[in-house]
Tab-separated table of C-alpha atoms in Angstrom:
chain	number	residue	atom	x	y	z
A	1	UNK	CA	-35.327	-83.089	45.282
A	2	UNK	CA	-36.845	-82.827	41.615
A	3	UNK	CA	-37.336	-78.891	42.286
A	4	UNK	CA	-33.287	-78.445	43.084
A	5	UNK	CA	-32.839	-80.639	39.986
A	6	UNK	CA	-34.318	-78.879	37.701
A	7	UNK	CA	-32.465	-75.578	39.250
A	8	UNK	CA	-29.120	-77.500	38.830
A	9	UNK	CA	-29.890	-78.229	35.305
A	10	UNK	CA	-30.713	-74.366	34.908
A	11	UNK	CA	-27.757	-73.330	36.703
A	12	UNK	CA	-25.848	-75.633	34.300
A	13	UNK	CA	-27.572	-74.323	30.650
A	14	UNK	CA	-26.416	-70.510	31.770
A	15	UNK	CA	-22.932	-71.744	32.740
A	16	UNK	CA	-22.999	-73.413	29.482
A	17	UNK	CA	-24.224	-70.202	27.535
A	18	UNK	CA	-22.086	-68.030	29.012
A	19	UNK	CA	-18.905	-70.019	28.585
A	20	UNK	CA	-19.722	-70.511	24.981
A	21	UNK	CA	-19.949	-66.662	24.696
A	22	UNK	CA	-17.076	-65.867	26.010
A	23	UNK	CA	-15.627	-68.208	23.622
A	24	UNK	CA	-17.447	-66.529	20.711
A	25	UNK	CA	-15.768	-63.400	22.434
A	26	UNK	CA	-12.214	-64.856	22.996
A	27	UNK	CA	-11.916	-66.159	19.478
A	28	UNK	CA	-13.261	-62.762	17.980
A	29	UNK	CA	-10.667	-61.019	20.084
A	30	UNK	CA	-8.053	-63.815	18.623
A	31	UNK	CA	-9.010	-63.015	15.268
A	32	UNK	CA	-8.518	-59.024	16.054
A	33	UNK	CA	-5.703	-59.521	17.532
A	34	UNK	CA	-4.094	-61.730	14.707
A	35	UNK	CA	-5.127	-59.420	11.957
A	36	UNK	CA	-3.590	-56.498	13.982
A	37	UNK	CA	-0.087	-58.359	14.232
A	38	UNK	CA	-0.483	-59.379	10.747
A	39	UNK	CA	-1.185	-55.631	9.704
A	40	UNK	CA	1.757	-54.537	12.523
A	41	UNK	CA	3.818	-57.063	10.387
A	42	UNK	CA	2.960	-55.037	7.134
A	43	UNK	CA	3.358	-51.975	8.497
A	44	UNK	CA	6.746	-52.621	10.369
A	45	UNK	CA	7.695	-54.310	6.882
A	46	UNK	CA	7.031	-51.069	4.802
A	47	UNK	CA	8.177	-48.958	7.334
A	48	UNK	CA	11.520	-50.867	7.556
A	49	UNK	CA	11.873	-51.828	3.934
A	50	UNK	CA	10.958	-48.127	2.248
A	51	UNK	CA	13.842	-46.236	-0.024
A	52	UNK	CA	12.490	-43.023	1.892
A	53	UNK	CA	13.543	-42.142	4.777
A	54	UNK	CA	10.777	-42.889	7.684
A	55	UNK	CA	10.277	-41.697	10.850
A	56	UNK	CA	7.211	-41.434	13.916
A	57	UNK	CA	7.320	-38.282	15.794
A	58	UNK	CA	5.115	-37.729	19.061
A	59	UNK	CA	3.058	-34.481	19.213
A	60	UNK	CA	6.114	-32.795	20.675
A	61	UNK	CA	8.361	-33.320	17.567
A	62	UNK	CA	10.338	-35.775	19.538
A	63	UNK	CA	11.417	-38.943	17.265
A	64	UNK	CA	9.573	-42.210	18.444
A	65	UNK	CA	11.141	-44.312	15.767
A	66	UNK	CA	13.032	-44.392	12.581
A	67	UNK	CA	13.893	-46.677	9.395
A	68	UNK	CA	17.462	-47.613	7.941
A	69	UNK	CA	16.799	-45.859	4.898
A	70	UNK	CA	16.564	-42.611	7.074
A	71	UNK	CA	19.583	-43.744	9.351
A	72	UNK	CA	21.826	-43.770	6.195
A	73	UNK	CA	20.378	-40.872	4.829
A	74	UNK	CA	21.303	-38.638	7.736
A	75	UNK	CA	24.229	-41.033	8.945
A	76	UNK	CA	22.794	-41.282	13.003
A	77	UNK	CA	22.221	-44.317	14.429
A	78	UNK	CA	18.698	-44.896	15.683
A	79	UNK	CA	19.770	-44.959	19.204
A	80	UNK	CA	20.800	-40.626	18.548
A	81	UNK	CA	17.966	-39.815	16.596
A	82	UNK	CA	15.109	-41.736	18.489
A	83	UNK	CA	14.312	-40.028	21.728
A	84	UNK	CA	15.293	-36.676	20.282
A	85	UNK	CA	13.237	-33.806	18.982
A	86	UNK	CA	13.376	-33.254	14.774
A	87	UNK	CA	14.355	-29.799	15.592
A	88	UNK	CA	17.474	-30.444	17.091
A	89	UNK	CA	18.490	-31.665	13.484
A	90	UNK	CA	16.690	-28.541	11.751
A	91	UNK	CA	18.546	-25.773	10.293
A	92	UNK	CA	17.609	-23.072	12.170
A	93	UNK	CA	16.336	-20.848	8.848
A	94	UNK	CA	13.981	-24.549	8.976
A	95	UNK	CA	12.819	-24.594	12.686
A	96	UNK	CA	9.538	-22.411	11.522
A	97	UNK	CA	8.605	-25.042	9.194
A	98	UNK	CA	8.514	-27.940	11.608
A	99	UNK	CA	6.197	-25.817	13.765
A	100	UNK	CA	4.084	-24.697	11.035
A	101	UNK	CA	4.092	-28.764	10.467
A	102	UNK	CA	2.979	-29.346	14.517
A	103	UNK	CA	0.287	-26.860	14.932
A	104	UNK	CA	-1.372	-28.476	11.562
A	105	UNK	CA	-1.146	-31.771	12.746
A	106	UNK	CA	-1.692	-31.331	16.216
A	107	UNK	CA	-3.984	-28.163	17.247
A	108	UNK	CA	-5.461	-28.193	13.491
A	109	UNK	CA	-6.273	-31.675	12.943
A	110	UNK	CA	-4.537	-31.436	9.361
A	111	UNK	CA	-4.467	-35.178	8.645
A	112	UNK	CA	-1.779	-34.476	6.281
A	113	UNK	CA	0.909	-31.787	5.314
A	114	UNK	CA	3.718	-31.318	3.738
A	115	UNK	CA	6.980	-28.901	3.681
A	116	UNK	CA	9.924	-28.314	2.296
A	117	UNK	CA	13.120	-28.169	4.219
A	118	UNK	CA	16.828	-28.616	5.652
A	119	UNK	CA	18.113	-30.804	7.942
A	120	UNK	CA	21.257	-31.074	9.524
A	121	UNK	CA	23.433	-34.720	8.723
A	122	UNK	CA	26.047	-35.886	11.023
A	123	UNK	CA	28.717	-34.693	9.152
A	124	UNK	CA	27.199	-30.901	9.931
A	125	UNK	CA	26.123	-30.556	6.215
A	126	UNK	CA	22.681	-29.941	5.328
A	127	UNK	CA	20.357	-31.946	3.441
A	128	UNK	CA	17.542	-30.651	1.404
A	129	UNK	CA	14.354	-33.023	2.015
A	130	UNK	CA	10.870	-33.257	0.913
A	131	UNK	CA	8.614	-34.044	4.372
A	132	UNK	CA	5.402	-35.617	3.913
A	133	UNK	CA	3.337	-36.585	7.315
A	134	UNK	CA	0.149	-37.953	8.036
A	135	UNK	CA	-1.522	-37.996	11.345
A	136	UNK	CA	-2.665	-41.722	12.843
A	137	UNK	CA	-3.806	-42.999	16.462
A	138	UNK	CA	-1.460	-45.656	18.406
A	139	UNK	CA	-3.057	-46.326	21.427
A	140	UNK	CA	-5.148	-43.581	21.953
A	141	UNK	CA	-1.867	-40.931	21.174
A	142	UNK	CA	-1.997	-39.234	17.869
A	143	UNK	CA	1.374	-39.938	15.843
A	144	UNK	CA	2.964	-38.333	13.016
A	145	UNK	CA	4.305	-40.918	10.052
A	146	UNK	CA	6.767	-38.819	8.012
A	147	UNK	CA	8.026	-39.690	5.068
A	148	UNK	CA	11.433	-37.994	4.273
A	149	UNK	CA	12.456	-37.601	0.544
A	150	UNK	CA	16.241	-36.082	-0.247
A	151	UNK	CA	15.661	-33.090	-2.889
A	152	UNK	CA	18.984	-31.910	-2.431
A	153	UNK	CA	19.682	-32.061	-6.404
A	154	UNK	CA	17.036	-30.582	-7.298
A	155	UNK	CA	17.350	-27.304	-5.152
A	156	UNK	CA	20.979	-27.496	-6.154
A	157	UNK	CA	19.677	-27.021	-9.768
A	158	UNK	CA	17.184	-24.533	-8.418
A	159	UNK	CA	19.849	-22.146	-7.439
A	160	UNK	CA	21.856	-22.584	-10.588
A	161	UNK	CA	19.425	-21.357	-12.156
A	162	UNK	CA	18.881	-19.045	-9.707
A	163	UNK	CA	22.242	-18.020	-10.161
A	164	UNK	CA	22.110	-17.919	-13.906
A	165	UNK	CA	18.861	-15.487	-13.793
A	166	UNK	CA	20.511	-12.854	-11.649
A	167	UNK	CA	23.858	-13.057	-14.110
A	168	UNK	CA	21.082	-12.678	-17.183
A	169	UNK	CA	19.349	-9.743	-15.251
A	170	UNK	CA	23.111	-8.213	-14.809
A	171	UNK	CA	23.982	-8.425	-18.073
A	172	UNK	CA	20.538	-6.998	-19.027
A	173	UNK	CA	20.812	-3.872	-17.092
A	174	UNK	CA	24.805	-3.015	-18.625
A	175	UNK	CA	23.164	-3.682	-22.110
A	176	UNK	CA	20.169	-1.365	-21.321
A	177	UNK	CA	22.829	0.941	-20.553
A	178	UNK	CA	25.096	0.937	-23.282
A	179	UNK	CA	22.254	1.057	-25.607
A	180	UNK	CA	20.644	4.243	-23.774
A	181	UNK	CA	23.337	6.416	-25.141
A	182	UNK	CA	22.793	5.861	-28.812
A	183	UNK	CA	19.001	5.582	-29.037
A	184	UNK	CA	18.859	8.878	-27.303
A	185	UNK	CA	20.924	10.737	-29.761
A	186	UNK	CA	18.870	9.321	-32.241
A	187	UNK	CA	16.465	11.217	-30.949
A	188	UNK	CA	17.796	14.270	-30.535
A	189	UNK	CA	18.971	13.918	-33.953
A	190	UNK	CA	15.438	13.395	-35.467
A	191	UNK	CA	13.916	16.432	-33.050
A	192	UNK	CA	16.673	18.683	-35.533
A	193	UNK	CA	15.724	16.915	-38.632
A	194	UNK	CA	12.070	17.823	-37.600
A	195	UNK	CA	12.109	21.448	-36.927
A	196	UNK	CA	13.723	22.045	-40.353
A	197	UNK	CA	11.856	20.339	-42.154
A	198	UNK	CA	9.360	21.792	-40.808
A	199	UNK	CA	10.540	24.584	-41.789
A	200	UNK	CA	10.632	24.152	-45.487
A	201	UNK	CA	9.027	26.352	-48.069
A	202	UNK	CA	5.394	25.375	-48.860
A	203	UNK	CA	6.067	24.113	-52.700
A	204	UNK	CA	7.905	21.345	-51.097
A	205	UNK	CA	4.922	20.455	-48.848
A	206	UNK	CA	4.095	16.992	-50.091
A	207	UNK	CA	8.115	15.728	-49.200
A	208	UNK	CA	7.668	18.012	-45.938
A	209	UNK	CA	4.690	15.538	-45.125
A	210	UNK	CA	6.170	12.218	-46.184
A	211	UNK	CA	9.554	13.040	-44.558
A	212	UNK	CA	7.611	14.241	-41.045
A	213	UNK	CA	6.092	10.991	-41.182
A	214	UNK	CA	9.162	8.973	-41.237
A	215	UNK	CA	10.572	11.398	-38.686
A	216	UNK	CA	7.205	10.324	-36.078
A	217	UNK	CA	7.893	6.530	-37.001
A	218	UNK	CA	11.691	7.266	-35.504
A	219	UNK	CA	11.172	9.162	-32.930
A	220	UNK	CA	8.005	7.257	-31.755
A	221	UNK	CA	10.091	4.124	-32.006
A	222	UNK	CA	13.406	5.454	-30.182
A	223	UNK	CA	10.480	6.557	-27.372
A	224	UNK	CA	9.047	3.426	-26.868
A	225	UNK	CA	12.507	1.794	-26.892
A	226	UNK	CA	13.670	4.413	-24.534
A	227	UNK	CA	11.039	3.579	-22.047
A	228	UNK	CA	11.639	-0.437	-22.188
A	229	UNK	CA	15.366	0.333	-21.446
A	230	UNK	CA	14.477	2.800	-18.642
A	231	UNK	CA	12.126	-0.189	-17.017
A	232	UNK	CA	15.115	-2.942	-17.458
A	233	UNK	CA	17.607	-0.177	-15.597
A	234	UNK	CA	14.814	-0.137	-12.993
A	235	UNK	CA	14.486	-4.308	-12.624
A	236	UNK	CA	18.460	-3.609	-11.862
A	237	UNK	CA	18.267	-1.537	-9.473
A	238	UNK	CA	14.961	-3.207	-7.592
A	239	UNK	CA	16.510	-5.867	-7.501
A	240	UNK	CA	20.248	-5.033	-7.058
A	241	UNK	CA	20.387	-2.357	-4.504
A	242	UNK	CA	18.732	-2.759	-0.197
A	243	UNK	CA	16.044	-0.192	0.055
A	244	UNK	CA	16.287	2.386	2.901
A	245	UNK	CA	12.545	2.601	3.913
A	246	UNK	CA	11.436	5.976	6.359
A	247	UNK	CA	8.459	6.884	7.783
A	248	UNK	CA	6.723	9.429	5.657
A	249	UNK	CA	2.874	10.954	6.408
A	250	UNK	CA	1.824	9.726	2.579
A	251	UNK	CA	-1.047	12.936	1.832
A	252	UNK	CA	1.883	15.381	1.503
A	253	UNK	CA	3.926	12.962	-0.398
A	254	UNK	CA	1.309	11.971	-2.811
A	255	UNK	CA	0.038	15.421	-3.187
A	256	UNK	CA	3.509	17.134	-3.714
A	257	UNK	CA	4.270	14.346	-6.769
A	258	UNK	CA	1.196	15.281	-7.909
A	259	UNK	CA	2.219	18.939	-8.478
A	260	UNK	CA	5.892	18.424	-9.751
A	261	UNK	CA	4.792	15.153	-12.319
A	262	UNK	CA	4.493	15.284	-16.050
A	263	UNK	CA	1.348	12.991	-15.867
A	264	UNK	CA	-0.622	13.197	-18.933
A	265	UNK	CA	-3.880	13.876	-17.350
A	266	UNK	CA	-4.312	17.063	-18.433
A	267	UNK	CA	-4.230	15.542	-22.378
A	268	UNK	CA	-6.882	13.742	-21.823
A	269	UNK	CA	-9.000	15.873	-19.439
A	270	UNK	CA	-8.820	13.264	-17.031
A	271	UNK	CA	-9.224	14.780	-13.019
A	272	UNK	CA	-7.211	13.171	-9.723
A	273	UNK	CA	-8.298	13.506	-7.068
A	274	UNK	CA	-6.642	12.909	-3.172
A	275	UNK	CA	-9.552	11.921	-0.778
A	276	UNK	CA	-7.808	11.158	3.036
A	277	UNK	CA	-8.231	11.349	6.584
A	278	UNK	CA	-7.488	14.908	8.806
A	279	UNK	CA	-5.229	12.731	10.899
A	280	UNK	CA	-1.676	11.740	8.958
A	281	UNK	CA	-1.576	8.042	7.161
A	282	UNK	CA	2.201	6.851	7.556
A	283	UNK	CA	4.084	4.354	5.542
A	284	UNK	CA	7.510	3.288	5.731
A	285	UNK	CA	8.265	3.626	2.027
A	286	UNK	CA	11.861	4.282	0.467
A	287	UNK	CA	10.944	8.150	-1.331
A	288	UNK	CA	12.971	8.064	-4.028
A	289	UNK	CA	11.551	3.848	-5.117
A	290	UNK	CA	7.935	4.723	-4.267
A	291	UNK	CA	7.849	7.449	-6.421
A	292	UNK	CA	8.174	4.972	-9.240
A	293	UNK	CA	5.403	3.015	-7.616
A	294	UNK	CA	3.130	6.438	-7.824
A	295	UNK	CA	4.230	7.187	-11.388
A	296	UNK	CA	3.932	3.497	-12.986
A	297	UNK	CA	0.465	3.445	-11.226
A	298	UNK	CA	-1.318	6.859	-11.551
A	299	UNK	CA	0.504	6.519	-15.733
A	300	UNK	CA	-1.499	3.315	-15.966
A	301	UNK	CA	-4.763	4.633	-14.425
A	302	UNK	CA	-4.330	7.620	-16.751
A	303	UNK	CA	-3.485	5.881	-19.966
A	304	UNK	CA	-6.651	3.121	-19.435
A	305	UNK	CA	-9.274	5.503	-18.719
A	306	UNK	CA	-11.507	7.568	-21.369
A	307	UNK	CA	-11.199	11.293	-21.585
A	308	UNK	CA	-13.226	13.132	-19.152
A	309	UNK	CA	-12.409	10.787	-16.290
A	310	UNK	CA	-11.806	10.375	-13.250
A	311	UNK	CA	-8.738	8.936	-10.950
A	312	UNK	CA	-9.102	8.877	-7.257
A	313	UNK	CA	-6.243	8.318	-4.714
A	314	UNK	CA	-7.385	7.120	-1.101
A	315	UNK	CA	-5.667	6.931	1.786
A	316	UNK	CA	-6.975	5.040	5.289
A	317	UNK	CA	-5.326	3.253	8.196
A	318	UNK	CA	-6.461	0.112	8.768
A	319	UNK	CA	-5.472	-2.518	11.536
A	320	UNK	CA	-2.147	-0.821	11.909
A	321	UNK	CA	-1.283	-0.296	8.263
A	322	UNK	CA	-1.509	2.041	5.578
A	323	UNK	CA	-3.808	1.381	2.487
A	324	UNK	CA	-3.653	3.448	-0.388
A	325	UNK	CA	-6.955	2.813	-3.199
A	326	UNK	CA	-5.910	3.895	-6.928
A	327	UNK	CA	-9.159	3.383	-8.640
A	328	UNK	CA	-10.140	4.671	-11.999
A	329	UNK	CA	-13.227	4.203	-14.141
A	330	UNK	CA	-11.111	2.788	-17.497
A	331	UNK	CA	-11.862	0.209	-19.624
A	332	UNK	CA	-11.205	-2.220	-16.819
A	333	UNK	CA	-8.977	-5.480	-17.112
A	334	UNK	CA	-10.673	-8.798	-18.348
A	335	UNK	CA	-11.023	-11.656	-15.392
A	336	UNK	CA	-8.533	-13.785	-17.140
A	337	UNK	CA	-6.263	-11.202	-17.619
A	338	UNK	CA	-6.112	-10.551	-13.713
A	339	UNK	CA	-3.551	-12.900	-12.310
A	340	UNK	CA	-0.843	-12.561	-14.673
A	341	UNK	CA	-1.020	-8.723	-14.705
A	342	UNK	CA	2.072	-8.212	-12.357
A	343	UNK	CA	4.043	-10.883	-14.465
A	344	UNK	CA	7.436	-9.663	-15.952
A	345	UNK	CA	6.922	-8.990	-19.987
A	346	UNK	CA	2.883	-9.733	-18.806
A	347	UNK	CA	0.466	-10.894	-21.858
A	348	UNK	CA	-1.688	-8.913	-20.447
A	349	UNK	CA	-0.571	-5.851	-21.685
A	350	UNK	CA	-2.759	-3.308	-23.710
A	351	UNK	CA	-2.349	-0.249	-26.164
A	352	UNK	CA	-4.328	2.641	-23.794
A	353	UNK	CA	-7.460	4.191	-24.834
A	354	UNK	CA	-5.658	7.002	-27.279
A	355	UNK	CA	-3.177	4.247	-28.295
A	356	UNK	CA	-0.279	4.957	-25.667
A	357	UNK	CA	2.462	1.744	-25.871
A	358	UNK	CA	3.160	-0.087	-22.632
A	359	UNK	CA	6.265	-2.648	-22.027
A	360	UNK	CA	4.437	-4.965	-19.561
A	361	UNK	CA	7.079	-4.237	-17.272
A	362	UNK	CA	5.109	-1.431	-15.220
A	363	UNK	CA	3.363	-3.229	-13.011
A	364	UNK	CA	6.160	-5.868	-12.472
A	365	UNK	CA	8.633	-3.352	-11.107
A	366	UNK	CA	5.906	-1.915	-9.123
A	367	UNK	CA	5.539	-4.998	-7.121
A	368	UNK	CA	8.733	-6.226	-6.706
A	369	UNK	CA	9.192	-2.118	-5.247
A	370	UNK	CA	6.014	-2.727	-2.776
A	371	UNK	CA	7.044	-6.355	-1.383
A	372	UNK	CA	10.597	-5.111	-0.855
A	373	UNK	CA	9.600	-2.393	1.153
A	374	UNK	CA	7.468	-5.102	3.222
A	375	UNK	CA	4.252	-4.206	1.619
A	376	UNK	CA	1.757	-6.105	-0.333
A	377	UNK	CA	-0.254	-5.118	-3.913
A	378	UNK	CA	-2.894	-6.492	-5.426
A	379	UNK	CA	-6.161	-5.811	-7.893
A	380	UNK	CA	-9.220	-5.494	-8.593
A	381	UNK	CA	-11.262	-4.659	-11.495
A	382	UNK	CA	-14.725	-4.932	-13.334
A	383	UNK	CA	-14.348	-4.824	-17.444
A	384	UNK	CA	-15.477	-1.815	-18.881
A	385	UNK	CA	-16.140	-0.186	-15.415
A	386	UNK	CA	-13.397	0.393	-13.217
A	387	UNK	CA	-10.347	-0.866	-11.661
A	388	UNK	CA	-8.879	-0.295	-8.141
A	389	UNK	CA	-4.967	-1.201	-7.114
A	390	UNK	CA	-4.691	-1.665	-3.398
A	391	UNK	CA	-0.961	-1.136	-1.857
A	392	UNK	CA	-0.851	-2.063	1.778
A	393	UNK	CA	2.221	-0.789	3.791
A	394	UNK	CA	3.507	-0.937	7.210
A	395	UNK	CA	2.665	1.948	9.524
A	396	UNK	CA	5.386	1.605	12.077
């Protein structure tokens, strides 16, 4: 009797651990459980309370819940907006950016992105927004907590301004015009005034001289103006006029602009050279555009490179596009030069190696002339030993 006693008493001790553990455990899971409600509380509070519009969307885009703030914004009711996927709303110029914002969250793990875009209010206008979302777990499901900010007034000044460039680069390219006319009879006028004086007897050489040298000052001037004009006209056009882009096997092209252009290579001693493949490299380029793109480029290779050197074009066709190389062995471009070099008016423009002027337009319109045609440009260059322009266009 004292044996099954004592296993009583045992039997009672474990009863009595194991119901004070599971105490322990039920008051621990009280406390989780209160702190989660309390930080439910918080969150439902800011989620409720915010000035932005808020809104949960499940992995599919579909709208799990939504604030007032974003209610009034858009002017649905929660009961047509939760349920329904974001796109539905999207403009459909927009739909691209919500799916750029799913695959980060959701097949990238992004934990947070951000776009800018239009959505459609009840009233079938379309609101401008700001979307910022973050990526959380409910429940084992991964969420999306967007926060949506109205930017409406500031794209609306955006495009004013917008607006208010393109009337500025109209009015540029009718002054560049008008002003054409006279600076180029200046210069016809000073070519007369040149040849006679230079044709003066010799006892009046010392005015001949002095006279010449005002005549260069003009005429160097009206050329330099000349050329800025001619680049504005260009910015017109570029940006005016839809470009007709063919498919044309580029060695031909290159090598018959290379015959009929007035390149100054041949001042400076300076050889280019064509290196490409037996097989044709196409590009769909617009001729008469990428001509420009040709002469702005090979001028600029030309004009930074010492005499005696070298330019080389190359063509290749790479992943289904053309590449075309312009690399000479100039002076180079300084590293902190590099990313403003295709900049309208660029700082980093330079006087060539024999002093030729440059607008710091060049490379501007050639870009604008690439990226239009559906290409891309871009640089790359070691001071004081080389530089190489790389133009990618589309083969087909």
């Amino acid at each position: 009797m004292k044996k099954e006693d004592q296993a009583l008493e045992e039997i009672i001790k474990q009863l009595r651990l194991e119901n004070a553990e599971a105490k322990a455990k039920l008051e621990k899971q009280k406390a989780i459980e209160s702190r989660y409600e309390e930080s439910k509380s918080r969150f439902e509070a800011i989620f409720n309370q915010s000035m932005l519009g808020n809104k949960i969307i499940d992995p599919d885009l579909r709208i799990n819940q939504v604030n007032e703030a974003l209610q009034q914004m858009l002017g649905y009711t929660a009961e047509e907006l939760i349920g329904t996927k974001i796109t539905t709303f999207a403009h459909p110029d927009s739909i691209p950016h919500w799916k750029e914002l799913q695959k980060s969250l959701w097949e990238e793990n992004i934990p947070t992105f951000q776009i800018e875009t239009s959505i459609r209010k009840k009233d079938n206008s379309y609101l401008w927004c700001q979307v910022s979302s973050i990526l959380f777990q409910d429940q084992g499901i991964s969420l999306g907590y967007t926060i949506v900010e109205d930017i409406s007034n500031r794209k609306s000044l955006e495009l004013e301004l917008k607006r208010l460039y393109e009337n500025q680069e109209t009015m540029m390219h009718m002054v560049a015009h008008d002003l054409k006319s006279p600076l180029f009879n200046i210069k016809l006028a000073t070519g007369f005034l040149k040849e006679n004086l230079e044709e003066l007897p010799a006892k009046e050489k010392e005015t001949q001289e002095e006279s010449l040298s005002f005549v260069k000052m003009i005429t160097d001037t009206s050329d330099k103006t000349l050329s800025i004009i001619d680049d504005l006209i260009i910015i017109g056009e570029v940006e005016a006029v839809d470009f007709t882009p063919e498919e044309v096997n580029l060695k031909p092209f290159i090598k018959a602009f290379l015959d009929s252009s007035s390149l100054n290579a041949q001042n400076k001693n300076i050889q280019v050279e064509v290196h490409a493949p037996d097989n044709p490299v196409y590009g769909w380029v617009d001729p008469d555009k990428f001509r420009r793109v040709l002469e702005n480029l090979l001028s600029n290779a030309i004009k930074f490179s010492k005499p005696e050197g070298k330019v080389v074009i190359t063509l290749k066709q790479e992943e289904g596009k053309a590449l075309m190389l312009i690399q000479d062995n100039g002076i180079g471009i300084p590293a902190k030069l590099v990313p403003s070099i295709f900049d309208k008016f660029t700082q980093a423009r330079r006087i060539g190696t024999q002093g030729e002027p440059t607008t710091g337009l060049g490379l501007f319109i050639v870009k604008r002339i690439i990226e239009k045609q559906g290409g891309k440009i871009w640089v790359e260059s070691q001071e004081d030993v080389k530089t190489t322009f790389y133009i990618q266009l589309n083969s087909d």
